[in-house]
XYZ file of C-alpha atoms in Angstrom:
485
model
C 9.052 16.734 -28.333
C 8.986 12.690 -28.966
C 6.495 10.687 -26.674
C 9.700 8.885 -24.820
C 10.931 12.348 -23.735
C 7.471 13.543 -22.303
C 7.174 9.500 -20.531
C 10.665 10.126 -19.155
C 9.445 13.357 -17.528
C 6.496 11.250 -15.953
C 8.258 8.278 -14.639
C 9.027 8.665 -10.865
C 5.498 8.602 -9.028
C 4.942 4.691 -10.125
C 8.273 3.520 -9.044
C 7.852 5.675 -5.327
C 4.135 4.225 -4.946
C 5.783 0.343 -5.899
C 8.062 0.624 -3.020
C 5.175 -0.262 -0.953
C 4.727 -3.671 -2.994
C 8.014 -5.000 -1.861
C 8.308 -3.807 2.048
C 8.970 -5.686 4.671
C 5.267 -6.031 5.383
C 4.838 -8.025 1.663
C 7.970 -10.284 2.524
C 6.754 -11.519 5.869
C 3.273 -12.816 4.240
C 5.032 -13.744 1.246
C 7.340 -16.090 3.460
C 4.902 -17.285 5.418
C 2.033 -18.024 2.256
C 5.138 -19.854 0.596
C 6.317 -21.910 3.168
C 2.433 -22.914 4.491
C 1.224 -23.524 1.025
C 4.129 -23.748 -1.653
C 2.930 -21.945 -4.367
C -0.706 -22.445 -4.236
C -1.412 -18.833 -3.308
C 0.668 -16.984 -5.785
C -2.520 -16.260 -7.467
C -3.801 -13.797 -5.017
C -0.714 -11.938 -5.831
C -1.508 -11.671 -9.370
C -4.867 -10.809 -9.088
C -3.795 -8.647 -6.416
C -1.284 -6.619 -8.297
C -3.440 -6.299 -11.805
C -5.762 -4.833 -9.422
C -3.398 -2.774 -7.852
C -2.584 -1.218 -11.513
C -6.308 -0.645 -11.758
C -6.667 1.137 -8.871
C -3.042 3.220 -9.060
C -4.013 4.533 -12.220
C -7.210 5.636 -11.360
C -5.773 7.425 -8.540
C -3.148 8.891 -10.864
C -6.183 10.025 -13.396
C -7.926 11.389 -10.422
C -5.228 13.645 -9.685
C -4.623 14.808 -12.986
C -7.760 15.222 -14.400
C -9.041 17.605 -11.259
C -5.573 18.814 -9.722
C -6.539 17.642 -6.326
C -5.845 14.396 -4.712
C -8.079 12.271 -3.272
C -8.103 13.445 0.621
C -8.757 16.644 -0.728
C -11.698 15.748 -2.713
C -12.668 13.184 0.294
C -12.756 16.869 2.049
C -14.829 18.117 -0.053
C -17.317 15.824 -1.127
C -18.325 14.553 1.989
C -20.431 15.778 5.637
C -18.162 16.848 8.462
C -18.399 13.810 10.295
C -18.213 11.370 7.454
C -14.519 12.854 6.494
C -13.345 13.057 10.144
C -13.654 9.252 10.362
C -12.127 8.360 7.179
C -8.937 11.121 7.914
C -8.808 9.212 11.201
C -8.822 5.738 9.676
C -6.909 6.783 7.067
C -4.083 7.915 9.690
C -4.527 4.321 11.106
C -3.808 3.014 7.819
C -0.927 5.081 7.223
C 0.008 3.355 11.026
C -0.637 0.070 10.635
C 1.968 0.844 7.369
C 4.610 1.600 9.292
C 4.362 -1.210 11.890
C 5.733 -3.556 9.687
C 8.592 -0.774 8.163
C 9.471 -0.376 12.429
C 9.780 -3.996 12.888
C 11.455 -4.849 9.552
C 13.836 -2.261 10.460
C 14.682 -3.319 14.153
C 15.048 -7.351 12.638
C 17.526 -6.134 10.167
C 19.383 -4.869 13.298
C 19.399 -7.806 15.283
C 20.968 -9.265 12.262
C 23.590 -7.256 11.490
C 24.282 -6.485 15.371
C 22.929 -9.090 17.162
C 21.082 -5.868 18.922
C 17.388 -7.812 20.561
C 14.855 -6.775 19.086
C 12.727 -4.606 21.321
C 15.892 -2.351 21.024
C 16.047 -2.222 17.839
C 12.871 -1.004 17.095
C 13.957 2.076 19.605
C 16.716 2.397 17.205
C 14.229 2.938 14.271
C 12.658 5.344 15.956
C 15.617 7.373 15.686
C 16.930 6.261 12.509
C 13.887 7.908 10.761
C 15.950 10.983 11.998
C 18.694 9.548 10.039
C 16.688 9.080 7.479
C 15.390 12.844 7.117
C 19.241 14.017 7.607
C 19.801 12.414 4.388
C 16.868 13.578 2.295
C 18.396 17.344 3.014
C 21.281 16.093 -0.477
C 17.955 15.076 -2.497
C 15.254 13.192 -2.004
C 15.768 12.138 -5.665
C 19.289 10.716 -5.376
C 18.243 9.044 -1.624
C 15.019 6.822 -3.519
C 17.705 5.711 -5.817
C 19.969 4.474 -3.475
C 17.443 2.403 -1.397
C 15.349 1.026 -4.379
C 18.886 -0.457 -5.793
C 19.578 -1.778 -2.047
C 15.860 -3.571 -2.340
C 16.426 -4.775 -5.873
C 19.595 -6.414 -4.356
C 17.635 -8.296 -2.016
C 15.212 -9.085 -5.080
C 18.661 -10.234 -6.907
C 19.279 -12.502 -4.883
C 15.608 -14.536 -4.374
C 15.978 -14.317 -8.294
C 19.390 -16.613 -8.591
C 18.478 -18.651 -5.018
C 15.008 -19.415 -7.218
C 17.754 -20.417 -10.773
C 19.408 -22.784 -7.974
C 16.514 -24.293 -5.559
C 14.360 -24.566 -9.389
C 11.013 -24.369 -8.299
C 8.676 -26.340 -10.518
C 7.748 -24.680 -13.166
C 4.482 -26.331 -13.805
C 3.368 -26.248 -10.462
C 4.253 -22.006 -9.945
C 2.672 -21.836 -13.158
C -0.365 -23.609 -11.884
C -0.132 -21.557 -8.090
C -0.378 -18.318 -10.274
C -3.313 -19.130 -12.659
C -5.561 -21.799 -10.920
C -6.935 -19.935 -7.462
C -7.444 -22.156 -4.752
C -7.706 -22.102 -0.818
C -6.872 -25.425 0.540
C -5.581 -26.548 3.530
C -5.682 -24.513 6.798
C -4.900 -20.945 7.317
C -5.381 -20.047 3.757
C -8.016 -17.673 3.832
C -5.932 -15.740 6.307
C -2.712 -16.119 4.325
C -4.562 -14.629 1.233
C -6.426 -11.899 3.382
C -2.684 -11.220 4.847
C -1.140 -11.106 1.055
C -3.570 -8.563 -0.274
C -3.681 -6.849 2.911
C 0.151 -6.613 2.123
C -0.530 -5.200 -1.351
C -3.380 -3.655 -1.936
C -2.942 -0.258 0.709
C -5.179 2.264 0.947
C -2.394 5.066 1.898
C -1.022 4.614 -1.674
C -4.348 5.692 -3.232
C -4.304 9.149 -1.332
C 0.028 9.060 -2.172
C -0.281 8.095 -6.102
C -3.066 10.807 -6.303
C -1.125 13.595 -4.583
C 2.508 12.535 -6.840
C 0.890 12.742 -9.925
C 0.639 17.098 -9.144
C 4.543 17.087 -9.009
C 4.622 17.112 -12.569
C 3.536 19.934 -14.750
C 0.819 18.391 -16.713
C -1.035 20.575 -19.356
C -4.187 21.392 -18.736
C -5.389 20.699 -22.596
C -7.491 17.212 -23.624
C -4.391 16.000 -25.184
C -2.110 16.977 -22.263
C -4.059 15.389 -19.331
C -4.668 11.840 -22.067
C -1.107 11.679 -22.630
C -0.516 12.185 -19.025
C -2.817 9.691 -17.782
C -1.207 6.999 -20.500
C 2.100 7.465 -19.241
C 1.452 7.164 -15.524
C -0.219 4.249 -16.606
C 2.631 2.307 -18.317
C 5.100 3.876 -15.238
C 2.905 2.284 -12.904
C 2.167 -1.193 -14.907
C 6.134 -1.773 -15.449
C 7.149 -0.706 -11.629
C 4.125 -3.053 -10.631
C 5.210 -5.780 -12.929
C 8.898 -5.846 -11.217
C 6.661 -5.860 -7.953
C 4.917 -9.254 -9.086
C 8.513 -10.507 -9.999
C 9.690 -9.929 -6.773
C 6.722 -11.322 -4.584
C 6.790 -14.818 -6.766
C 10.755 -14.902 -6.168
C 10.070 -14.786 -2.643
C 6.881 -16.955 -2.788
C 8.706 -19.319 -5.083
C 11.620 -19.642 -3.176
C 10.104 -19.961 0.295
C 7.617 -22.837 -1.178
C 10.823 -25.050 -2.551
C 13.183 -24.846 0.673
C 10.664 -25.249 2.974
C 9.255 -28.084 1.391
C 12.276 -30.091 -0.103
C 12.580 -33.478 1.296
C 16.187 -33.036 2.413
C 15.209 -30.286 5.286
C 17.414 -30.427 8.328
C 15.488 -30.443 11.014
C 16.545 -27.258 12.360
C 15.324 -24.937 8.790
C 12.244 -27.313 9.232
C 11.268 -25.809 13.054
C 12.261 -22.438 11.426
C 10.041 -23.185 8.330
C 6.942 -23.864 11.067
C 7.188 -20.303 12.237
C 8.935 -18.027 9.468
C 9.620 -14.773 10.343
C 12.152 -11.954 8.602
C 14.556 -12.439 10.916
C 14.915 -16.053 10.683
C 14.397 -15.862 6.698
C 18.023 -15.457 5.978
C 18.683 -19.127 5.881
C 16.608 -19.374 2.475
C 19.665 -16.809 1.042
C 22.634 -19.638 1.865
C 22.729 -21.277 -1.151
C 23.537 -17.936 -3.007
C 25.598 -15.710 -0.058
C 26.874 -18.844 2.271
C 28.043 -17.779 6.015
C 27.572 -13.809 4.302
C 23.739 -14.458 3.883
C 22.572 -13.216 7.063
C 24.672 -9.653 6.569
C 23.453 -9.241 2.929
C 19.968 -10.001 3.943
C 19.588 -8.062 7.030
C 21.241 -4.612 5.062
C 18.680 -5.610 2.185
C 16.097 -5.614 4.731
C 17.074 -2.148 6.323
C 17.352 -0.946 3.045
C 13.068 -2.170 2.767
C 12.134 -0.350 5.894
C 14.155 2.605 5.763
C 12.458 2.938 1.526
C 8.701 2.287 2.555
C 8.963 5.074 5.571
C 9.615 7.361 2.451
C 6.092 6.115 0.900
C 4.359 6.513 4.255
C 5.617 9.672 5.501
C 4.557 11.524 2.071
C 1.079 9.754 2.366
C 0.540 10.972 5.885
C 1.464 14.482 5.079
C -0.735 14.642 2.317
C -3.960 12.762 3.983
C -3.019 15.427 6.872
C -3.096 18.652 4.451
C -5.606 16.846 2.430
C -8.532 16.439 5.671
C -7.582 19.069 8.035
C -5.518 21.871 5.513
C -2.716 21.443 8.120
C 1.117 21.425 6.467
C 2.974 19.773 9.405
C 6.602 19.833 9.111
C 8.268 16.475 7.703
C 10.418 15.656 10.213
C 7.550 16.334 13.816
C 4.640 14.544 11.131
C 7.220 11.360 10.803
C 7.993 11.417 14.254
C 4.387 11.261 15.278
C 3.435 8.648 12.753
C 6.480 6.656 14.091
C 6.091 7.364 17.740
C 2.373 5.798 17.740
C 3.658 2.662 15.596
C 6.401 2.096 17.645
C 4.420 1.677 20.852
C 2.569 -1.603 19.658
C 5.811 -2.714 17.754
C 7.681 -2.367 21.167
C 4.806 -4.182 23.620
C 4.809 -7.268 21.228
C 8.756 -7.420 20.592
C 9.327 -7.193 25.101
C 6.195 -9.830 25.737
C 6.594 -11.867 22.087
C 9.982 -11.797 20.971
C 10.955 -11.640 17.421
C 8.085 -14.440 16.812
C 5.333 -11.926 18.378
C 6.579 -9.059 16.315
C 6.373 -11.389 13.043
C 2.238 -12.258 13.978
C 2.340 -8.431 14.115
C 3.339 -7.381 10.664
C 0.318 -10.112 9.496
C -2.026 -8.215 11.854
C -0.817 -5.206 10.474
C -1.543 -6.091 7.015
C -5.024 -7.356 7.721
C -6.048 -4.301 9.533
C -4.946 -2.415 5.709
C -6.965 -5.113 4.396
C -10.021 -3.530 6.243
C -9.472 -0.260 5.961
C -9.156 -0.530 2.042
C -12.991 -0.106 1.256
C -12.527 3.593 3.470
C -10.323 4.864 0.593
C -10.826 2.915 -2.208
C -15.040 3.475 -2.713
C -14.437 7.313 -2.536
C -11.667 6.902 -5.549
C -13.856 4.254 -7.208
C -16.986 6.977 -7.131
C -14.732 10.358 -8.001
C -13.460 8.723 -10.721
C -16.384 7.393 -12.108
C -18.126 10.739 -11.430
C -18.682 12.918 -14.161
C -18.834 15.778 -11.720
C -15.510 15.509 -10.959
C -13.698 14.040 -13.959
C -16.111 15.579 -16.694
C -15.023 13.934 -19.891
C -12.249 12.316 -18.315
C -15.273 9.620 -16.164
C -14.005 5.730 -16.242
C -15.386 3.605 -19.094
C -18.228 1.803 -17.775
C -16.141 -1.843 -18.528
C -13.333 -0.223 -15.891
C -15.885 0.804 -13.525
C -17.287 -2.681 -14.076
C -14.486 -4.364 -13.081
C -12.815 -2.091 -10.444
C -16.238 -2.810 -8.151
C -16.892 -6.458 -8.959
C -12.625 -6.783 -7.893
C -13.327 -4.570 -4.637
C -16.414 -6.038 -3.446
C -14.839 -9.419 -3.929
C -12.161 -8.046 -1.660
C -14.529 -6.719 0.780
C -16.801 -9.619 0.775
C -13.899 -11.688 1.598
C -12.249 -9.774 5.099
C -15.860 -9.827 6.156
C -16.300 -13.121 5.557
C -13.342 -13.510 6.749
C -13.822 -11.952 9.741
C -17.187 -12.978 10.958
C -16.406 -16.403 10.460
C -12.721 -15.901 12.717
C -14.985 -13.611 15.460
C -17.488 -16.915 15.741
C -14.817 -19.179 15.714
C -12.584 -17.687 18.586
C -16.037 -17.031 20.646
C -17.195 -21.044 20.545
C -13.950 -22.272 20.832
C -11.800 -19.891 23.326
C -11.231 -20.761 27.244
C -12.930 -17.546 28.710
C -15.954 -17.906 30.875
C -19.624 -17.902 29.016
C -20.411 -14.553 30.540
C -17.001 -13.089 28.933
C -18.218 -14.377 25.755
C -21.142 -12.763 25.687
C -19.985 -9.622 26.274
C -17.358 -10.187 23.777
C -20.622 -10.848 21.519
C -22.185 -7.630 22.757
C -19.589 -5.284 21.562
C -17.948 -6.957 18.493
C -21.154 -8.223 16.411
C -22.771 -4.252 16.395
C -19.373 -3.097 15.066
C -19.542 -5.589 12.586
C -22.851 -4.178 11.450
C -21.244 -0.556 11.729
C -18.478 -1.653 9.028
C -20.831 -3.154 6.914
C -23.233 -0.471 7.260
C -20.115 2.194 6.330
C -19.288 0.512 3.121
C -22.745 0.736 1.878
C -23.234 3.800 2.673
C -20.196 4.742 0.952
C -20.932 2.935 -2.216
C -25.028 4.226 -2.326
C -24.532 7.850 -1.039
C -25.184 10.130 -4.408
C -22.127 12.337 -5.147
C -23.234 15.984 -4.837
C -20.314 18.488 -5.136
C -19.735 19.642 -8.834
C -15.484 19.810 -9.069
C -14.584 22.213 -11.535
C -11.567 20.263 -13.397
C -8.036 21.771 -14.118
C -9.007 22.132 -18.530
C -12.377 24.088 -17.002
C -10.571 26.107 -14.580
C -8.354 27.243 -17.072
C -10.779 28.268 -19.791
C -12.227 29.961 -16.880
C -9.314 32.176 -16.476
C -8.209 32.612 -20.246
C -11.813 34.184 -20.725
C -11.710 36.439 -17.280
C -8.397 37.513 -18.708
C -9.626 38.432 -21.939
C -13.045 40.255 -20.880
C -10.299 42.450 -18.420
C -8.018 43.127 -21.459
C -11.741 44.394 -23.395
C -12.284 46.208 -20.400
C -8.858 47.933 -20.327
C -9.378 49.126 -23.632
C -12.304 50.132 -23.202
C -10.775 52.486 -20.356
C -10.564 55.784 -21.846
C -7.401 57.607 -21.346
């Protein structure tokens, strides 16, 4: 059979795990990085997508390779306490995932119905009813029909950017010259790779992978692993093409001289459902309606992504196969509480500072699932033959821990910030002291532990397993004839 027949039968797992790269989520802090700092931070999502390749094809090797995915190896691997906190934070990451898919959803609403906001996130409570109805004619022909509905969104940042003509010099310099000037760039850049880099797609990428029959032979898991790795670089490379559109885009409206004063206040405090504006040079008076079913079309695709990775991190930890439609209501029930406080108290502005909280608290959790897929597949008790080279294990950690190093740094110097410069009362502060700084040290304290704890369980691999039971097989058919009659 020629190689572009077996890729074809591979590609599908890439494109459903690059969803997640262009969700609502990604185009809040894309709008907001562009319009706060032009193109200056575009960089972050370049390194943040090659490492997103890294890490989605070592999650796809992972799975092939042993047959498991990774919250089943998590299981495994680890002491009963040290897997029932990373299941539970990896259910908060599959939660803080769907805030932003909730509240992208209910702005898409208000735009198309003029429905407030705090409504329509009720309404996507229910629509991931909807939603499930549909998969029931194939889930197949359903991811089709709302990755074309994103790529027309993605369309149309693509001419709007031929039109506004961002400079080319300048994006060219915002994607290959990193810098952090100006204020709120560190948090932009937190918020972008928060955005990107999720740690619910490293347990989801692992798990897809088993969908297809790979053979268990040298040659059959290589090939395998090559063609999950070009899937996954071209679906991530149409990723990257989107996120500069937007970035791109965003950077040359909001900072062209002739701003009216009105797209200027909206500029100051961009949110998706004041975004549409950026669209009128392509759509005119229709931009708002294309947008805002573009948008739907985001949210409604990346509850796909997150309802498959909670299922699996569920059945993964716990061996518990929940039914898709009561696990997607439970995810979406718990996400739409915080989605609906902010929305009745903030407004559609509150709701937009909660998609960048959202993505910051992924940004945390990331060490929690990426050091256990860093260490399995660098183990040669799990992968055997199959380990990483030492120059990708190289530069897999030295890319994480300059993640890591950054949210705490990040963090620690926001905590001391908001405690020497807040209004509350000196005895409020220390308290506030008291409890945050020791869970600080706890995080810390987790990730090196993570990264220094010696992997112990011996994983027999698929090619083992199966030599395993062409031998048995053979020493019963000696046996049988053996067996006199």
């Amino acid at each position: 059979e020629p190689a572009w027949k077996r890729f074809l039968c591979h590609i599908g797992p890439g494109f459903m795990v690059c969803l997640a790269y262009i969700d609502p989520g990604n185009l809040e802090t894309d709008l907001q990085a562009g319009a706060n700092h032009k193109y200056e931070l575009l960089w972050v999502i370049l390194i943040g997508l090659i490492f997103a390749l890294i890490i989605q094809s070592l999650s796809a090797n992972l799975g092939v390779v042993t047959g498991r995915h990774l919250a089943e190896l998590c299981k495994t691997e680890y002491p009963v306490w040290v897997k029932t906190c990373l299941w539970l934070l990896a259910e908060l990451a599959v939660i803080a995932s769907d805030i932003p898919e909730v509240i992208g959803t209910a702005f898409a609403f208000n735009l198309l119905f003029h429905i407030p906001v705090w409504t329509g996130v009720l309404i996507a409570g229910s629509s991931t009813l909807l939603l499930l109805g549909l998969q029931r004619y194939g889930v197949r022909k359903l991811e089709v029909v709302v990755a074309l509905l994103v790529f027309v969104m993605a369309a149309c940042f693509f001419v709007e950017m031929s039109i506004v003509k961002p400079p080319a010099k300048e994006v060219l310099q915002g994607l290959f010259i990193p810098r952090l000037s100006g204020p709120g760039a560190t948090g932009d850049s937190i918020a972008l790779l928060g955005a990107l880099v999720m740690p619910h797609n490293l347990f989801l990428h692992s798990a897809l992978v088993l969908s297809r029959n790979t053979p268990a032979s040298s040659k059959g898991m290589k090939d395998a692993c090559r063609f999950f790795l070009f899937e996954s670089g071209i679906a991530l490379f149409v990723a990257l093409l989107v996120n500069i559109a937007i970035i791109s885009v965003s950077g040359t409206v909001c900072n062209a001289t002739n701003l009216s004063p009105d797209d200027a206040a909206k500029c100051s405090d961009l949110t998706l459902d004041s975004s549409s504006f950026l669209l009128r040079n392509v759509l005119g008076k229709s931009s708002a309606t294309v947008y805002g079913v573009a948008l739907l079309a985001s949210g409604q695709s990346s509850t796909i992504t997150g309802t498959y990775a909670g299922q699996y991190v569920m059945q993964g930890f716990l061996d518990i196969k929940m039914k898709q439609w009561l696990r997607n209501l439970m995810t979406r029930s718990i996400a739409i509480v915080p989605s609906l406080i902010v929305s009745i108290i903030g407004g559609s502005s509150g709701a937009g500072h909660l998609i960048v909280i959202a993505s910051m608290i992924l940004s945390f959790e990331l060490p929690f699932a990426l050091i256990p897929l860093l260490k399995f597949s660098s183990s040669s008790n799990k992968m055997g033959a199959n380990k990483n080279s030492i120059y990708i294990v190289g530069f897999s950690w030295v890319l994480g821990f300059v993640i890591i190093g950054i949210n705490i740094y990040f963090l620690s110097t926001k905590l001391v910030g908001w405690i020497l410069h807040n209004t509350l009362p000196t005895y409020a502060n220390v308290l506030v002291g008291i409890l945050l700084f020791p869970l600080m040290l706890l995080y810390v304290a987790a990730v090196i532990y993570l990264t220094f704890r010696k992997d112990t369980v011996k994983f027999v691999s698929r090619r083992e397993q199966q030599a395993g039971d062409t031998e048995k097989a053979q020493v019963t058919n000696e046996d049988s004839k053996e067996q006199p009659v």
